[in-house]
Coordinates of C-alpha atoms in Angstrom, one line a residue:
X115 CA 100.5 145.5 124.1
X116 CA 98.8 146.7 127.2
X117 CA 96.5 149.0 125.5
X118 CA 95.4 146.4 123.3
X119 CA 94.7 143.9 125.6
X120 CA 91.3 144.9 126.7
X121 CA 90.1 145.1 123.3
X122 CA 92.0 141.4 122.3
X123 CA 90.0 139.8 125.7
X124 CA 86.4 141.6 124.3
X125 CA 87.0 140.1 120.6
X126 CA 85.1 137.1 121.3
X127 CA 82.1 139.0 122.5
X128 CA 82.1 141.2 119.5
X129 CA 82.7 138.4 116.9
X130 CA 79.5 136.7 118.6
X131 CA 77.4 140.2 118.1
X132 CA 78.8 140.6 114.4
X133 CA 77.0 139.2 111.6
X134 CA 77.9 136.5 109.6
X135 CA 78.5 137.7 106.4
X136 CA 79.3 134.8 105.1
X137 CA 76.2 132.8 105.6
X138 CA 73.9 134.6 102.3
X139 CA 77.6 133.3 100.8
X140 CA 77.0 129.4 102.2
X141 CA 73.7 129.3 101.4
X142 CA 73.5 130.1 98.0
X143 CA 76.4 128.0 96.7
X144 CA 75.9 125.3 94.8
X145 CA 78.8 122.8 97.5
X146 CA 76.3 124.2 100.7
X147 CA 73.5 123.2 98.9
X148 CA 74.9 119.7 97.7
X149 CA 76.1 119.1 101.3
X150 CA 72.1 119.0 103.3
X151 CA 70.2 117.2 100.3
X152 CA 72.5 114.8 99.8
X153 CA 71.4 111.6 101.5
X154 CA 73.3 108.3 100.7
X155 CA 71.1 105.5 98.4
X156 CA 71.8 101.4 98.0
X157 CA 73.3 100.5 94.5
X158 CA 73.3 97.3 94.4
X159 CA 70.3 95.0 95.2
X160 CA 71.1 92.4 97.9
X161 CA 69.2 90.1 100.6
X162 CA 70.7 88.7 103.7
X163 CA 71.5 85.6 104.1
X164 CA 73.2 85.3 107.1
X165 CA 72.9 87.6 110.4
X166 CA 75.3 87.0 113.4
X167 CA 74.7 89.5 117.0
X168 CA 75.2 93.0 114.8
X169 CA 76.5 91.5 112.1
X170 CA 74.7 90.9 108.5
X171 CA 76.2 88.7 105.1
X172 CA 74.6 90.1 102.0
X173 CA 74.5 88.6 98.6
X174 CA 73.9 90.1 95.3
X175 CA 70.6 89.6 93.8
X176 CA 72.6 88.7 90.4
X177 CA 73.4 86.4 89.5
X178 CA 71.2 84.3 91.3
X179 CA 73.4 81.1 90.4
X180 CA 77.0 80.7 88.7
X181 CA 79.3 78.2 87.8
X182 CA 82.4 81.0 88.5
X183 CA 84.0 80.9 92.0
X184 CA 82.3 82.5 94.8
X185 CA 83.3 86.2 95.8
X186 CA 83.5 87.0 99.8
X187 CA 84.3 90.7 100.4
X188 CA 85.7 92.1 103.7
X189 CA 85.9 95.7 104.6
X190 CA 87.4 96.9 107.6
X191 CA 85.8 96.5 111.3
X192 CA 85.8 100.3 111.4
X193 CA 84.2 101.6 108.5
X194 CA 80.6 101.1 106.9
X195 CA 80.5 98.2 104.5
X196 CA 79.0 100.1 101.6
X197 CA 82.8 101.2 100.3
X198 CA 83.0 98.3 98.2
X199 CA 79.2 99.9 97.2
X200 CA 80.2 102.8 97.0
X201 CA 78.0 104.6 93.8
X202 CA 76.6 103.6 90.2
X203 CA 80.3 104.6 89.1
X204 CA 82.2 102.2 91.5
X205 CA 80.5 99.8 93.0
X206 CA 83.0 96.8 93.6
X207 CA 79.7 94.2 94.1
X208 CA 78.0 95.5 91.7
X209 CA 81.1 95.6 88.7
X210 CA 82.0 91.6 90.1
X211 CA 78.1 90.6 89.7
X212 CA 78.0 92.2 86.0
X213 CA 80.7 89.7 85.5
X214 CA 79.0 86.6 86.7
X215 CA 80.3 86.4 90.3
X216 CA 78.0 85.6 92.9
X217 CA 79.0 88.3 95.8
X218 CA 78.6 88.5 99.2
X219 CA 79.5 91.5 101.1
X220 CA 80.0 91.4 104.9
X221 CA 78.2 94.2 107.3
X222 CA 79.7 94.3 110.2
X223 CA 77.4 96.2 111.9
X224 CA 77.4 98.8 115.1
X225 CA 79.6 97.6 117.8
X226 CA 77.3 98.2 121.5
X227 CA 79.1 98.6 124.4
X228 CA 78.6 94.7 125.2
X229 CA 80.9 94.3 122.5
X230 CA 84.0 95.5 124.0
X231 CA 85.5 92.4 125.3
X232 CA 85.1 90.5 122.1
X233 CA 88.9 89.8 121.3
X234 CA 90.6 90.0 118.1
X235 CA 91.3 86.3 117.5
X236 CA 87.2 85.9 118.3
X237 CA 86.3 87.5 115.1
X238 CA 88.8 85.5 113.2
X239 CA 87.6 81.9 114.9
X240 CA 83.9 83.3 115.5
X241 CA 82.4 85.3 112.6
X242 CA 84.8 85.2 110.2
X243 CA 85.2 81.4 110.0
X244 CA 81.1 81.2 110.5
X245 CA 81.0 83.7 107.1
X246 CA 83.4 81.6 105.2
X247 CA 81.3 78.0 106.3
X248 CA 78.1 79.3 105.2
X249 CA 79.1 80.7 101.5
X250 CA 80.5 77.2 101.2
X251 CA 77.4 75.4 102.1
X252 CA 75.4 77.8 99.9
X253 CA 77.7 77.0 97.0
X254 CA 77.6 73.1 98.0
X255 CA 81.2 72.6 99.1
X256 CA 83.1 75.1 96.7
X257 CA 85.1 77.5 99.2
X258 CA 85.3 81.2 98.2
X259 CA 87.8 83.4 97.3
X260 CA 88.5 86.1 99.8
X261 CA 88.3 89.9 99.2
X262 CA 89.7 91.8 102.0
X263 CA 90.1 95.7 102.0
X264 CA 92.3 97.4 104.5
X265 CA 91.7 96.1 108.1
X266 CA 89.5 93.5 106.3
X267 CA 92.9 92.6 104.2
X268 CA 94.5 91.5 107.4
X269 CA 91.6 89.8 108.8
X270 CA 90.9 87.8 105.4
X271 CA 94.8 87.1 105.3
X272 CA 95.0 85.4 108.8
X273 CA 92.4 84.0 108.3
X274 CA 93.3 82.0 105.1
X275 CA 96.9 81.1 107.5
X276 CA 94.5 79.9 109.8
X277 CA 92.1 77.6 107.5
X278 CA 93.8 77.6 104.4
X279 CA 92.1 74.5 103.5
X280 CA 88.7 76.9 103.7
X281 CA 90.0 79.3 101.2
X282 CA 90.3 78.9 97.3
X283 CA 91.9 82.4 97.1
X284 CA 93.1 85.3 99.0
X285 CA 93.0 88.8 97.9
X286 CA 94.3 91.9 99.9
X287 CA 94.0 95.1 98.8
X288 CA 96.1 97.7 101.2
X289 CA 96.9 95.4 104.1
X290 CA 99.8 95.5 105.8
X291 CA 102.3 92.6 106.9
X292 CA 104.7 94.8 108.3
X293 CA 103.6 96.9 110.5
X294 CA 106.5 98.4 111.4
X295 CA 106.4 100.1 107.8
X296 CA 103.5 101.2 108.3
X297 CA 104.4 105.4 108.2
X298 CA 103.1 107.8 111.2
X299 CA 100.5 105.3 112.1
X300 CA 103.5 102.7 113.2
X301 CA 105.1 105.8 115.2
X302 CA 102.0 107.1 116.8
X303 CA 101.0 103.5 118.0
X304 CA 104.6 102.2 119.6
X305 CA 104.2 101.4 123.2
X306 CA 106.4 103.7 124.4
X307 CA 103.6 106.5 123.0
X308 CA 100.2 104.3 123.8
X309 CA 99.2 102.0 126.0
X310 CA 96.1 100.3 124.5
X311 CA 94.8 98.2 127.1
X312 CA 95.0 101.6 129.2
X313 CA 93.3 103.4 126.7
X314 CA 90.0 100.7 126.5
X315 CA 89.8 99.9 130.1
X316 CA 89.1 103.9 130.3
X317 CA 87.1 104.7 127.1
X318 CA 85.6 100.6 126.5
X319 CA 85.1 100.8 122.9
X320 CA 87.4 103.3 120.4
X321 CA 85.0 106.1 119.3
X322 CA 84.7 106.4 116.0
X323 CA 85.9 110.4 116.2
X324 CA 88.8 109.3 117.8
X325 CA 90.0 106.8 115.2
X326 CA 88.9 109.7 111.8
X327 CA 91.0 112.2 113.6
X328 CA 94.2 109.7 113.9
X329 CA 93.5 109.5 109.8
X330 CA 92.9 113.3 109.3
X331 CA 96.2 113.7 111.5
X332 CA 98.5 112.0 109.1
X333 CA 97.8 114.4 106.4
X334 CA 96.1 117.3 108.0
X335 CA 96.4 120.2 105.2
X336 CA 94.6 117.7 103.1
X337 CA 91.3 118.3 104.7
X338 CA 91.6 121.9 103.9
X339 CA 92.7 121.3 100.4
X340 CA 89.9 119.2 99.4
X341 CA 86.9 121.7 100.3
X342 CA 89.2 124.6 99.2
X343 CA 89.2 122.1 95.9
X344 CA 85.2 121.1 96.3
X345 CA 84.6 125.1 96.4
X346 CA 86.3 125.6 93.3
X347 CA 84.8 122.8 91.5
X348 CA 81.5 123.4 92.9
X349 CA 79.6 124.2 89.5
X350 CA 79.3 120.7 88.1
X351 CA 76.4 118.4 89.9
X352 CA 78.6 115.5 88.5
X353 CA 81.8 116.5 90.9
X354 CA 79.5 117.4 93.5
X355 CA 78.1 114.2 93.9
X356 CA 81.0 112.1 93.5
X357 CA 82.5 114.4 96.6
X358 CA 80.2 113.8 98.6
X359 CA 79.5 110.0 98.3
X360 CA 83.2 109.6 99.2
X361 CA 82.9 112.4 102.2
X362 CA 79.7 110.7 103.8
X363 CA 81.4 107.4 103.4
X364 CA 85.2 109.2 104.9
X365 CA 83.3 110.5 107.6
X366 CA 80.6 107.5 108.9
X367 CA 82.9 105.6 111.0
X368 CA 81.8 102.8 113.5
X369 CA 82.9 102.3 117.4
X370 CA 85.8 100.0 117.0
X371 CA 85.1 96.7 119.8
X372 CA 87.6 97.7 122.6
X373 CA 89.4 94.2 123.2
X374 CA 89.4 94.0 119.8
X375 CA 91.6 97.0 119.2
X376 CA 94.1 96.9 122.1
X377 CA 94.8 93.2 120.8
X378 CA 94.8 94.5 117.3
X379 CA 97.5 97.5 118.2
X380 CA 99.3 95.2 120.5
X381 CA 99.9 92.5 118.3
X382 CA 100.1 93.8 115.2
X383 CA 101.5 97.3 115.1
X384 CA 103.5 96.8 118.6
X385 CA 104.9 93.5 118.2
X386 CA 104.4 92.9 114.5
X387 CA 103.8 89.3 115.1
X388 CA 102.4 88.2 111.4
X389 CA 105.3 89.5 110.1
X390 CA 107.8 87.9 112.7
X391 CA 105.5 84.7 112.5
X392 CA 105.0 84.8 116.3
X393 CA 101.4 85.3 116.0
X394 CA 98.8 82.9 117.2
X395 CA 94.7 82.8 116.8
X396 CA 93.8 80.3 119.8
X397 CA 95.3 77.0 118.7
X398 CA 96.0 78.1 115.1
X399 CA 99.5 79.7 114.1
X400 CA 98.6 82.3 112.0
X401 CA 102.1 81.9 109.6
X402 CA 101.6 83.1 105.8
X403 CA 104.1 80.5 105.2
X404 CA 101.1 78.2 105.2
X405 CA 98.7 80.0 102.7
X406 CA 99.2 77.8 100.0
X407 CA 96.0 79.0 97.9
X408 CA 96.7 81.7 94.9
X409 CA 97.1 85.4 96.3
X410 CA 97.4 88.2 95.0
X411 CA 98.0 91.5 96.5
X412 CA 97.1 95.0 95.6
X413 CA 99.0 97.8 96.6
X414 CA 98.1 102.1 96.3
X415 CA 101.3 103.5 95.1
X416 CA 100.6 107.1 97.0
X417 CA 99.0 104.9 100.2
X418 CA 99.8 106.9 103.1
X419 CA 97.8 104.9 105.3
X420 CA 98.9 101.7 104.5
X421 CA 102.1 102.2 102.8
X422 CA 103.1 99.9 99.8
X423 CA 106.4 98.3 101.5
X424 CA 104.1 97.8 104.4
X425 CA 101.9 95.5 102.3
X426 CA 104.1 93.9 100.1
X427 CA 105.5 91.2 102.5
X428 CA 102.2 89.1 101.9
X429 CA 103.2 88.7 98.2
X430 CA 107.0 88.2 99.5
X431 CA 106.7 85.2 102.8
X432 CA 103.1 83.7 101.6
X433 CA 103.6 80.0 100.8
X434 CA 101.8 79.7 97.8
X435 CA 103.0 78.9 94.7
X436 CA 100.7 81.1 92.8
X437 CA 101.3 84.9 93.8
X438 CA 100.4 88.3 91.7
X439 CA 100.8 91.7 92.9
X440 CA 99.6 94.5 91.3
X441 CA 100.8 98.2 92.1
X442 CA 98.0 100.6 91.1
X443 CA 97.9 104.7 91.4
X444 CA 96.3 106.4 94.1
X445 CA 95.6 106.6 97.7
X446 CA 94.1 104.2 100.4
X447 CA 91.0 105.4 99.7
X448 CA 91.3 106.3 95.9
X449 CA 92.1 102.8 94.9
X450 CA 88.2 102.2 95.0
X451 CA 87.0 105.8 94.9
X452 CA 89.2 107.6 92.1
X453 CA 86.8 107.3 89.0
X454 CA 90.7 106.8 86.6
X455 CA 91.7 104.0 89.1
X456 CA 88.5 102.2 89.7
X457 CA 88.4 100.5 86.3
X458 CA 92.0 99.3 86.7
X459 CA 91.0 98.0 90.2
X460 CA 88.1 95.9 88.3
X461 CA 90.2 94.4 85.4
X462 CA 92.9 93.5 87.7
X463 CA 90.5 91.1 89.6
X464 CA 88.5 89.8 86.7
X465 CA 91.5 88.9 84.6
X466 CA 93.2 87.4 88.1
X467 CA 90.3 85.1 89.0
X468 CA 89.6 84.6 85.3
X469 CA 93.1 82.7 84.6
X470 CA 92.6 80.4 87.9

């Protein structure tokens, strides 16, 4: 051991002095290549129609009218809007417009670092309820449904216990109730582990690096089998490009507003308060008991993220008469990604708000 030594402390030296013979390798192959042209392009054409501090609400450019219910869709606070826009293949807006839906998609924008005291029952009272009042002016009266995906899921869901006289229907897609079901993510984020408040008062908003490597954490062999999967696959332009509309998306994450977290986390994962009905948005208690609007709820039967028994509880304690849920394969992500699931995902919705 001793005689090796020197040579084990010069290793990093020579490694820096050796060639990479790897690179001709990168450069040539068809995933390198893919990987710096690819650059990210809008599928479906939209205008603004409302704008709010960072915020922007887009609507389809078709149908310009219809007599069909109006659409609202809600990603998550910490990821770019264009999921539910995701390509030509799978483009949520776009498949709802083609069926006569008038869609708007909220953008929420890139948190600054003025942003960081905004709390979380701000966004449900502030832009949220200012989203939902305009689509119904636009649409003379007639409240929209609600399409909430992840984060946006729990957002649209206390909203509608909130207002439920604002909503004509409420559709989460893997968002949990229980948060305590809620996998690794519930263990890594108990108080005795994380303080949040402590984390935001040193850091102000949540990078975005820190909240993707939480994500990559609760399945990290997974990033190495996908690229050891994208290298094998690399020959066909078609795979290529689906790979990499889903990696650009996976990896363009947003600063996450720091009140809004440690509120979030506290709350939510920490004292599961929607699910123990103790939860509270200024003077409105934010019990599902009171969503008396049709729901339905769409669970991702491999969801690590989100876990199905996690999510299921809306479908079980909401206080509507009308409730669906729908259990469909795939991941968090592969629910709207996954070319085999996507068209599943659409039919389900269309034959759900067709029937009501």
């Amino acid at each position: 051991t001793e005689e090796l030594l020197p040579l084990v402390l010069k290793m990093p030296e020579v490694l820096s002095n050796m060639p990479n013979v790897l690179d001709p390798l990168e450069w040539t192959s068809p995933l390198y290549a893919a990987q710096e042209r690819y650059t990210r392009k809008p599928i479906t054409p939209m205008h603004s129609v409302y704008t709010e501090n960072k915020l922007t609400l887009w609507k389809t450019n078709h149908p310009s009218t219809s007599k069909k219910v109006p659409l609202l869709l809600v990603p998550a606070l910490i990821n770019r809007h264009y999921i539910l826009d995701l390509s030509e293949t799978n483009s949520l807006c776009r498949a709802l417009s083609d069926k006569g839906y008038e869609v708007y998609l909220v953008d929420w924008g890139t948190p600054g670092a003025e942003d960081r005291w905004q709390s979380f029952a701000e966004v449900i009272q502030g832009p949220m309820d200012r989203m939902v009042r305009k689509v119904t002016r636009l649409h003379k009266g007639q409240a929209p449904v609600l399409f909430g995906y992840c984060l946006g899921g729990i957002l649209s869901t206390i909203y509608t216990s909130c207002f439920p006289e604002r909503v004509a229907g409420l559709i989460s897609m893997t968002a949990p109730v229980d948060f305590s079901k809620a996998g690794y993510m519930a263990l890594w984020t108990d108080k005795k582990h994380l303080d949040p408040q402590g984390l935001v008062n040193a850091m102000g908003n949540v990078p975005p690096e820190l909240i993707q490597n939480g994500f990559v954490s609760l399945k990290p062999a997974q990033f190495f089998k996908k690229w050891r999967s994208a290298w094998k696959k690399q020959d066909s332009p078609a795979f290529l490009d689906a790979f990499f509309t889903v990696e650009t998306w996976v990896n363009d994450n947003i600063p996450f507003p720091g009140n809004t977290w440690a509120e979030y986390i506290q709350w939510l994962y920490q004292e599961n308060r929607l699910y123990h009905d103790t939860l509270w948005i200024g003077a409105h208690h934010a019990s599902l008991s009171k969503i008396t609007c049709p729901v339905l709820s769409i669970l991702a039967e491999s969801d690590h993220i989100v876990p199905p028994e996690s999510a299921q509880p809306l479908h079980d304690m909401a206080g509507a008469k009308d409730k669906t849920l729908v259990t469909l394969p795939g991941g968090h992500v592969g629910i709207i990604a996954s070319g085999k699931v996507f068209p599943q995902l659409v039919e389900s919705v269309d034959s759900w708000l067709s029937k009501r």
